Tab-separated table of C-alpha atoms (C1' of nucleotides) in Angstrom:
chain	number	residue	atom	x	y	z
A	1108	MET	CA	84.506	64.590	109.732
A	1109	ASP	CA	88.180	63.524	108.976
A	1110	ASP	CA	90.407	61.388	111.185
A	1111	GLY	CA	93.695	62.764	109.292
A	1112	ARG	CA	94.612	58.750	108.847
A	1113	ALA	CA	95.682	57.904	105.491
A	1114	THR	CA	92.626	56.922	103.004
A	1115	THR	CA	92.817	55.629	99.624
A	1116	THR	CA	90.041	55.880	96.846
A	1117	ARG	CA	88.056	53.509	95.023
A	1118	GLY	CA	91.253	53.675	91.816
A	1119	GLY	CA	93.107	53.238	94.542
A	1120	GLU	CA	95.181	56.437	94.288
A	1121	ASN	CA	96.856	57.247	97.272
A	1122	LEU	CA	95.237	60.341	99.014
A	1123	LEU	CA	97.787	60.713	101.969
A	1124	PHE	CA	98.727	64.433	100.578
A	1125	LEU	CA	94.832	64.998	101.735
A	1126	THR	CA	96.024	63.838	105.738
A	1127	ASP	CA	94.416	66.231	108.397
A	1128	GLU	CA	98.950	66.732	108.758
A	1129	GLN	CA	99.495	67.584	104.767
A	1130	LEU	CA	96.783	69.816	104.996
A	1131	ARG	CA	97.767	72.264	108.502
A	1132	GLN	CA	101.156	72.074	106.669
A	1133	GLY	CA	99.612	73.885	103.524
A	1134	ILE	CA	98.045	76.282	106.049
A	1135	GLU	CA	101.370	77.148	108.023
A	1136	ALA	CA	103.294	77.366	104.443
A	1137	MET	CA	100.683	79.784	103.139
A	1138	PHE	CA	101.178	81.870	106.571
A	1139	PHE	CA	104.642	82.133	106.178
A	1140	ALA	CA	105.044	82.448	102.703
A	1141	TYR	CA	102.819	85.730	102.672
A	1142	ARG	CA	104.763	87.132	105.147
A	1143	GLY	CA	107.571	86.978	102.741
A	1144	PHE	CA	105.817	87.505	100.047
A	1145	THR	CA	104.865	91.325	101.221
A	1146	ALA	CA	107.959	91.936	102.609
A	1147	ASP	CA	109.939	93.709	100.294
A	1148	PRO	CA	107.073	96.269	99.189
A	1149	ASP	CA	106.545	96.865	102.878
A	1150	ARG	CA	109.917	98.163	103.409
A	1151	ILE	CA	110.167	99.831	100.931
A	1152	LEU	CA	106.460	101.573	101.441
A	1153	SER	CA	107.426	102.050	105.376
A	1154	ASP	CA	109.919	104.699	105.055
A	1155	MET	CA	106.505	106.726	103.273
A	1156	ALA	CA	103.596	107.705	104.844
A	1157	TYR	CA	101.966	104.732	102.677
A	1158	GLY	CA	101.069	101.054	103.500
A	1159	ARG	CA	99.687	97.959	101.840
A	1160	ALA	CA	96.619	99.185	101.071
A	1161	HIS	CA	98.112	101.745	98.410
A	1162	HIS	CA	100.880	99.495	97.130
A	1163	ARG	CA	97.800	96.958	95.973
A	1164	ALA	CA	95.818	100.402	94.334
A	1165	ILE	CA	98.805	101.335	92.401
A	1166	HIS	CA	99.479	97.709	91.278
A	1167	PHE	CA	95.708	97.320	90.404
A	1168	ILE	CA	95.523	100.708	88.403
A	1169	ASN	CA	98.759	100.001	86.896
A	1170	ARG	CA	97.411	96.793	85.586
A	1171	ALA	CA	93.960	98.354	84.499
A	1172	PRO	CA	94.834	102.143	83.463
A	1173	GLY	CA	91.584	103.840	83.085
A	1174	THR	CA	89.359	101.921	85.556
A	1175	THR	CA	86.741	103.402	87.820
A	1176	VAL	CA	86.796	103.423	91.429
A	1177	ASN	CA	84.077	100.834	91.634
A	1178	ASN	CA	85.807	98.285	89.568
A	1179	LEU	CA	88.866	98.745	91.566
A	1180	LEU	CA	86.965	98.110	94.392
A	1181	ASN	CA	85.440	95.212	93.260
A	1182	ILE	CA	89.016	93.920	92.723
A	1183	LEU	CA	90.577	94.817	96.041
A	1184	GLY	CA	87.311	93.698	98.128
A	1185	VAL	CA	87.351	97.041	100.220
A	1186	THR	CA	84.825	99.367	100.817
A	1187	LYS	CA	84.664	102.351	98.652
A	1188	GLN	CA	85.232	104.676	101.828
A	1189	SER	CA	88.705	102.910	102.655
A	1190	LEU	CA	89.443	103.417	99.364
A	1191	ASN	CA	88.924	106.698	98.756
A	1192	ARG	CA	90.815	107.631	101.538
A	1193	VAL	CA	93.928	105.639	100.407
A	1194	LEU	CA	93.330	107.254	96.336
A	1195	ARG	CA	93.146	110.353	98.334
A	1196	THR	CA	96.292	110.861	99.534
A	1197	LEU	CA	98.121	109.238	96.055
A	1198	ILE	CA	96.330	112.030	94.173
A	1199	GLU	CA	97.100	114.348	96.507
A	1200	ASP	CA	100.785	113.356	96.395
A	1201	GLY	CA	100.805	113.516	92.413
A	1202	LEU	CA	100.877	109.343	92.034
A	1203	VAL	CA	97.615	108.994	90.755
A	1204	GLU	CA	95.119	111.009	87.993
A	1205	SER	CA	91.584	110.876	88.081
A	1206	ARG	CA	89.632	111.831	85.734
A	1207	ILE	CA	86.243	112.402	84.866
A	1208	GLY	CA	84.044	110.452	83.009
A	1209	LYS	CA	83.068	111.446	79.121
A	1210	SER	CA	79.755	109.098	78.946
A	1211	ASP	CA	79.317	109.029	83.096
A	1212	LYS	CA	80.489	112.162	84.662
A	1213	ARG	CA	79.430	110.392	87.826
A	1214	GLU	CA	82.616	107.946	86.931
A	1215	ARG	CA	86.370	108.577	87.680
A	1216	HIS	CA	89.078	107.073	86.125
A	1217	LEU	CA	92.017	106.456	87.405
A	1218	PHE	CA	95.605	106.494	85.653
A	1219	LEU	CA	98.935	106.751	87.199
A	1220	THR	CA	101.151	109.865	86.903
A	1221	GLU	CA	104.663	109.609	86.078
A	1222	ASP	CA	105.657	109.465	89.999
A	1223	GLY	CA	103.422	107.165	90.178
A	1224	HIS	CA	104.871	104.300	87.643
A	1225	ALA	CA	108.218	105.087	89.433
A	1226	LEU	CA	106.729	104.285	92.553
A	1227	GLU	CA	105.076	101.639	90.830
A	1228	GLY	CA	108.123	100.292	89.023
A	1229	ARG	CA	110.341	99.873	92.428
A	1230	LEU	CA	107.601	97.984	94.020
A	1231	SER	CA	107.077	95.279	91.955
A	1232	ASP	CA	110.908	95.080	91.040
A	1233	ALA	CA	111.166	93.892	94.822
A	1234	GLN	CA	108.449	92.261	94.705
A	1235	ARG	CA	109.208	90.138	91.426
A	1236	ALA	CA	112.808	89.567	92.509
A	1237	ARG	CA	111.477	87.083	95.267
A	1238	MET	CA	108.846	85.589	93.355
A	1239	ARG	CA	111.040	85.238	90.124
A	1240	ALA	CA	113.939	83.729	92.903
A	1241	ALA	CA	111.310	81.145	94.507
A	1242	PHE	CA	110.149	80.169	90.492
A	1243	ARG	CA	113.606	79.688	89.369
A	1244	ASP	CA	114.360	77.712	92.835
A	1245	ALA	CA	111.407	75.464	92.373
A	1246	GLY	CA	111.364	74.814	88.694
A	1247	PRO	CA	108.781	75.338	85.983
A	1248	GLU	CA	106.382	72.385	87.304
A	1249	ALA	CA	106.069	73.495	90.807
A	1250	VAL	CA	105.401	76.569	89.806
A	1251	ALA	CA	102.380	75.275	87.662
A	1252	GLY	CA	101.355	73.312	90.758
A	1253	PHE	CA	101.934	76.323	92.835
A	1254	ARG	CA	99.306	78.396	90.239
A	1255	THR	CA	96.683	75.505	90.294
A	1256	VAL	CA	96.280	75.120	93.697
A	1257	LEU	CA	96.370	78.815	94.328
A	1258	GLU	CA	93.412	79.113	91.860
A	1259	ALA	CA	91.641	76.498	93.457
A	1260	MET	CA	91.156	77.969	96.455
A	1261	MET	CA	89.968	81.367	94.947
A	1262	ASP	CA	86.329	82.053	95.390
A	1263	THR	CA	84.770	82.103	92.607
A	1264	GLU	CA	84.452	85.700	92.070
A	1265	MET	CA	87.763	86.066	92.888
A	1266	HIS	CA	88.606	83.540	90.420
A	1267	ARG	CA	86.710	85.703	87.419
A	1268	THR	CA	88.333	88.391	88.575
A	1269	TYR	CA	91.825	86.744	88.138
A	1270	GLN	CA	91.198	85.439	84.959
A	1271	ARG	CA	89.842	88.496	83.436
A	1272	LEU	CA	93.308	90.203	84.412
A	1273	LYS	CA	95.198	87.112	83.154
A	1274	GLU	CA	93.312	87.231	80.067
A	1275	SER	CA	93.940	91.603	79.831
A	1276	GLY	CA	97.452	91.305	80.398
A	1277	ALA	CA	98.652	88.375	78.020
B	835	MET	CA	117.495	94.424	84.269
B	836	ASP	CA	114.649	92.044	83.003
B	837	ASP	CA	113.180	92.797	79.627
B	838	GLY	CA	110.112	90.096	80.467
B	839	ARG	CA	110.972	88.561	77.130
B	840	ALA	CA	111.469	84.728	76.900
B	841	THR	CA	114.632	83.581	77.371
B	842	THR	CA	116.681	80.488	77.503
B	843	THR	CA	119.587	78.502	79.376
B	844	ARG	CA	122.990	76.962	78.021
B	845	GLY	CA	121.670	74.000	78.873
B	846	GLY	CA	118.645	74.734	76.597
B	847	GLU	CA	115.676	74.716	79.422
B	848	ASN	CA	113.072	77.293	78.627
B	849	LEU	CA	112.352	80.079	81.037
B	850	LEU	CA	109.436	81.336	79.305
B	851	PHE	CA	108.078	81.035	83.045
B	852	LEU	CA	109.857	83.732	84.436
B	853	THR	CA	108.762	86.038	82.295
B	854	ASP	CA	107.216	89.809	83.782
B	855	GLU	CA	103.834	88.365	82.991
B	856	GLN	CA	103.936	84.990	84.597
B	857	LEU	CA	105.415	86.535	87.422
B	858	ARG	CA	102.443	89.229	87.738
B	859	GLN	CA	100.207	86.672	87.393
B	860	GLY	CA	101.781	84.461	90.457
B	861	ILE	CA	101.803	87.639	92.375
B	862	GLU	CA	98.337	88.125	91.800
B	863	ALA	CA	97.264	84.467	92.209
B	864	MET	CA	99.161	84.836	95.550
B	865	PHE	CA	96.773	88.319	96.534
B	866	PHE	CA	93.450	86.638	95.598
B	867	ALA	CA	94.074	83.172	96.978
B	868	TYR	CA	95.154	84.638	100.085
B	869	ARG	CA	91.778	86.316	100.996
B	870	GLY	CA	90.058	83.332	99.998
B	871	PHE	CA	92.425	81.746	102.338
B	872	THR	CA	91.753	84.027	105.279
B	873	ALA	CA	87.790	84.180	104.172
B	874	ASP	CA	86.416	81.324	106.422
B	875	PRO	CA	87.918	81.686	109.680
B	876	ASP	CA	87.152	85.607	109.448
B	877	ARG	CA	83.195	85.157	108.895
B	878	ILE	CA	83.437	82.880	111.639
B	879	LEU	CA	85.393	85.352	114.014
B	880	SER	CA	83.944	88.159	112.938
B	881	ASP	CA	80.206	87.213	115.131
B	882	MET	CA	82.402	86.936	117.998
B	883	ALA	CA	85.050	90.405	118.807
B	884	TYR	CA	87.797	88.527	117.889
B	885	GLY	CA	90.128	89.261	114.515
B	886	ARG	CA	92.694	87.517	113.077
B	887	ALA	CA	94.844	87.575	115.315
B	888	HIS	CA	93.231	85.651	117.815
B	889	HIS	CA	92.976	83.464	114.646
B	890	ARG	CA	96.929	83.039	114.115
B	891	ALA	CA	97.973	82.689	118.255
B	892	ILE	CA	94.690	80.132	118.992
B	893	HIS	CA	96.641	78.309	115.829
B	894	PHE	CA	99.795	78.163	117.035
B	895	ILE	CA	99.154	77.394	120.844
B	896	ASN	CA	96.936	74.555	119.435
B	897	ARG	CA	100.017	73.385	117.234
B	898	ALA	CA	102.669	73.914	119.892
B	899	PRO	CA	101.160	73.464	123.611
B	900	GLY	CA	103.278	75.019	126.269
B	901	THR	CA	104.522	77.443	124.116
B	902	THR	CA	106.279	79.971	125.736
B	903	VAL	CA	104.751	83.973	125.024
B	904	ASN	CA	108.033	84.513	123.806
B	905	ASN	CA	108.615	81.695	121.475
B	906	LEU	CA	104.934	82.672	120.165
B	907	LEU	CA	106.197	86.068	119.259
B	908	ASN	CA	108.946	84.721	117.281
B	909	ILE	CA	106.165	82.985	115.339
B	910	LEU	CA	104.166	85.489	114.750
B	911	GLY	CA	106.605	88.207	113.976
B	912	VAL	CA	104.415	90.711	115.839
B	913	THR	CA	105.608	93.244	119.063
B	914	LYS	CA	104.380	91.733	122.191
B	915	GLN	CA	102.330	94.870	122.855
B	916	SER	CA	100.480	93.617	119.924
B	917	LEU	CA	100.287	89.971	121.151
B	918	ASN	CA	99.555	91.172	124.527
B	919	ARG	CA	96.661	92.122	124.086
B	920	VAL	CA	95.203	89.503	122.171
B	921	LEU	CA	96.364	87.091	124.305
B	922	ARG	CA	94.586	89.193	127.359
B	923	THR	CA	91.472	88.841	126.068
B	924	LEU	CA	91.836	85.274	124.954
B	925	ILE	CA	92.635	84.343	128.796
B	926	GLU	CA	89.670	86.569	129.754
B	927	ASP	CA	87.505	84.479	128.234
B	928	GLY	CA	89.031	81.698	129.026
B	929	LEU	CA	90.060	80.213	125.704
B	930	VAL	CA	93.965	80.367	126.758
B	931	GLU	CA	95.644	79.394	130.034
B	932	SER	CA	98.710	80.781	130.885
B	933	ARG	CA	100.721	78.665	133.490
B	934	ILE	CA	103.866	79.876	135.495
B	935	GLY	CA	107.208	77.856	134.298
B	936	LYS	CA	108.485	75.068	136.630
B	937	SER	CA	112.038	75.145	135.808
B	938	ASP	CA	112.352	79.430	134.927
B	939	LYS	CA	109.278	80.858	136.486
B	940	ARG	CA	109.759	84.183	134.684
B	941	GLU	CA	108.222	82.125	131.718
B	942	ARG	CA	104.328	81.483	130.853
B	943	HIS	CA	103.018	78.281	129.091
B	944	LEU	CA	100.048	78.670	127.251
B	945	PHE	CA	97.705	76.415	126.683
B	946	LEU	CA	94.277	75.954	124.770
B	947	THR	CA	91.645	75.236	127.737
B	948	GLU	CA	88.511	73.128	126.219
B	949	ASP	CA	86.730	76.186	125.149
B	950	GLY	CA	89.718	77.412	123.072
B	951	HIS	CA	89.993	73.755	121.533
B	952	ALA	CA	86.350	74.186	120.641
B	953	LEU	CA	86.916	77.124	118.887
B	954	GLU	CA	90.344	75.717	117.425
B	955	GLY	CA	88.440	73.389	115.787
B	956	ARG	CA	85.985	74.936	114.009
B	957	LEU	CA	88.645	77.701	112.661
B	958	SER	CA	90.425	74.643	111.445
B	959	ASP	CA	87.359	72.380	110.222
B	960	ALA	CA	86.823	75.544	108.099
B	961	GLN	CA	90.651	76.358	106.394
B	962	ARG	CA	91.006	72.495	106.155
B	963	ALA	CA	87.755	71.960	104.390
B	964	ARG	CA	88.560	74.794	101.803
B	965	MET	CA	92.556	73.695	100.990
B	966	ARG	CA	91.688	70.357	100.861
B	967	ALA	CA	89.177	71.114	98.336
B	968	ALA	CA	92.117	73.007	96.779
B	969	PHE	CA	94.646	69.842	97.285
B	970	ARG	CA	91.621	67.475	96.306
B	971	ASP	CA	90.944	69.310	92.807
B	972	ALA	CA	94.654	70.302	92.025
B	973	GLY	CA	96.329	66.866	92.480
B	974	PRO	CA	99.289	65.943	94.503
B	975	GLU	CA	101.652	66.955	91.946
B	976	ALA	CA	100.106	70.168	91.817
B	977	VAL	CA	100.296	69.792	95.642
B	978	ALA	CA	103.795	69.089	96.052
B	979	GLY	CA	104.649	72.120	93.223
B	980	PHE	CA	102.493	74.304	95.757
B	981	ARG	CA	104.614	73.494	98.322
B	982	THR	CA	107.966	73.792	96.773
B	983	VAL	CA	107.382	77.400	95.717
B	984	LEU	CA	105.829	78.545	99.236
B	985	GLU	CA	108.425	77.530	100.562
B	986	ALA	CA	111.422	79.274	98.601
B	987	MET	CA	109.243	82.340	98.947
B	988	MET	CA	109.662	82.613	102.738
B	989	ASP	CA	112.354	84.154	104.389
B	990	THR	CA	115.299	82.024	105.542
B	991	GLU	CA	114.458	82.641	109.207
B	992	MET	CA	110.461	81.982	108.398
B	993	HIS	CA	111.814	78.868	106.480
B	994	ARG	CA	113.322	77.537	109.901
B	995	THR	CA	110.327	78.296	111.462
B	996	TYR	CA	107.764	76.336	109.381
B	997	GLN	CA	110.221	73.340	109.394
B	998	ARG	CA	110.651	73.081	112.844
B	999	LEU	CA	106.837	73.335	113.571
B	1000	LYS	CA	106.816	70.778	110.512
B	1001	GLU	CA	108.994	68.415	111.977
B	1002	SER	CA	107.099	68.565	115.334
B	1003	GLY	CA	104.419	68.097	113.915
B	1004	ALA	CA	104.512	64.724	111.885
C	674	DA	C1'	125.322	92.924	144.181
C	675	DG	C1'	124.630	93.830	139.525
C	676	DT	C1'	123.431	92.484	134.850
C	677	DT	C1'	120.232	90.281	131.821
C	678	DT	C1'	116.060	88.303	130.421
C	679	DA	C1'	110.968	87.038	130.265
C	680	DA	C1'	106.848	89.157	130.852
C	681	DG	C1'	103.310	92.416	130.782
C	682	DT	C1'	101.624	97.467	131.175
C	683	DC	C1'	100.904	102.358	129.814
C	684	DA	C1'	100.498	105.839	126.383
C	685	DG	C1'	100.489	106.826	122.094
C	686	DT	C1'	100.713	106.897	116.854
C	687	DC	C1'	99.623	105.003	112.062
C	688	DT	C1'	97.336	101.861	108.823
C	689	DT	C1'	93.142	100.414	107.061
C	690	DG	C1'	89.343	98.683	107.341
C	691	DT	C1'	84.328	99.786	108.948
C	692	DT	C1'	79.280	102.443	109.345
C	693	DG	C1'	76.325	106.402	108.669
C	694	DA	C1'	75.037	110.648	105.965
C	695	DC	C1'	75.237	113.047	102.236
C	696	DA	C1'	76.664	115.086	96.968
C	697	DT	C1'	75.933	114.386	92.038
C	698	DT	C1'	74.596	112.060	88.335
C	699	DC	C1'	72.270	109.637	85.598
C	700	DC	C1'	67.824	107.235	83.727
C	701	DA	C1'	63.419	105.513	83.426
C	702	DA	C1'	58.430	106.270	84.602
C	703	DC	C1'	54.898	108.873	85.398
D	590	DG	C1'	59.736	118.013	81.854
D	591	DT	C1'	59.811	116.232	86.384
D	592	DT	C1'	60.412	113.589	89.936
D	593	DG	C1'	62.356	109.501	92.224
D	594	DG	C1'	65.394	105.664	92.506
D	595	DA	C1'	69.729	103.662	91.772
D	596	DA	C1'	74.901	104.805	91.130
D	597	DT	C1'	79.062	106.958	92.552
D	598	DG	C1'	81.779	109.041	94.740
D	599	DT	C1'	83.427	112.053	99.164
D	600	DC	C1'	83.325	113.178	104.054
D	601	DA	C1'	83.135	112.218	108.802
D	602	DA	C1'	83.713	109.477	112.646
D	603	DC	C1'	85.135	104.942	114.460
D	604	DA	C1'	87.301	100.423	115.346
D	605	DA	C1'	91.015	96.807	115.025
D	606	DG	C1'	95.696	95.855	115.296
D	607	DA	C1'	100.134	97.018	114.178
D	608	DC	C1'	103.720	100.099	115.580
D	609	DT	C1'	107.099	102.837	119.064
D	610	DG	C1'	109.393	104.016	123.561
D	611	DA	C1'	109.410	104.174	128.658
D	612	DC	C1'	108.468	101.790	132.567
D	613	DT	C1'	107.600	97.808	136.076
D	614	DT	C1'	108.076	93.524	137.714
D	615	DA	C1'	110.409	89.246	139.318
D	616	DA	C1'	113.394	86.034	137.828
D	617	DA	C1'	118.107	84.095	136.538
D	618	DC	C1'	122.434	84.084	135.815
D	619	DT	C1'	127.529	85.688	137.002
DNA sequence: AGTTTAAGTCAGTCTTGTTGACATTCCAAC
DNA sequence: GTTGGAATGTCAACAAGACTGACTTAAACT
């Protein structure tokens, strides 16, 4: 399959960055970095009765206000039953509002309340602070590379979702 | 704090890549990419009675054969009770061997058995294949940037662990 | 001898994922 | 216009995997 040794293409460009050792380092970097990525919001949430799932729901409701449950399901990639439990507690606690659809009464459109926005802000600020520090340390070219590799690592379906969100925000 | 508008340093370099919108895209890229990152091994493991926790244990035992339980605990960042459950099933199923330490008989040194190596290989191959495709698509400079940003995103303690592993392997 | 350290265990809780069953609503074919 | 299927969302029960806390055993250190 792959012996991990250095190799060279016909064109002569060096593919040393594709050795098994380089890939393994990439895998481990992903693992450790993701821990850092979630650490700050996790700390904030652990004080409440909330977890990472609540953070994700809040993030994407903020990102796409009025989104339906089904839409959120596709973004988050979990079952509707799993999302529903999270959503229920958020609605009960007055962080999220669920409005019955006008044209299709089966649908529920989701919005953050004032309290929901407040928590979203706290979580975002914490996560952005770390991302900002990392981006600043690494510099713009590294950031561009970072994004390019991450996009190439997504499943095509997720990549489409990501692009759609990106275009809606910018 | 941060109004998200473009800004410029004294030196005159453009810091447009540090806007809140850019950071949010980075956050979402991390989220979707991590899903892709774990998708292939998860699929393999779901057929067996194993999960992501088993994969992590197997990965790092393979990476640092003979590591002690305590050492693995520090790398994985979980409690010993949590790790122990995973380790016990792996040992029962004959994928991991636990040898009593020679100099310090309290320690248990962990090794993959032949079957353990076989599973590790399957999981690694799947994960590396995706990482390789992403790296190849993105190119060497993007990969360098990817690694730089990820390293900057780690907690300092994790970063040390990551560096130690990196040096031991290369 | 007494303390600390490494590993493992038992019991209980929490978050978050799963499946299965069910209610409501919409829509299209009859 | 009624009926049957598809879509949307909810409730209930269960499993994986994380956590805390209390405890045991064995070995090492002082």
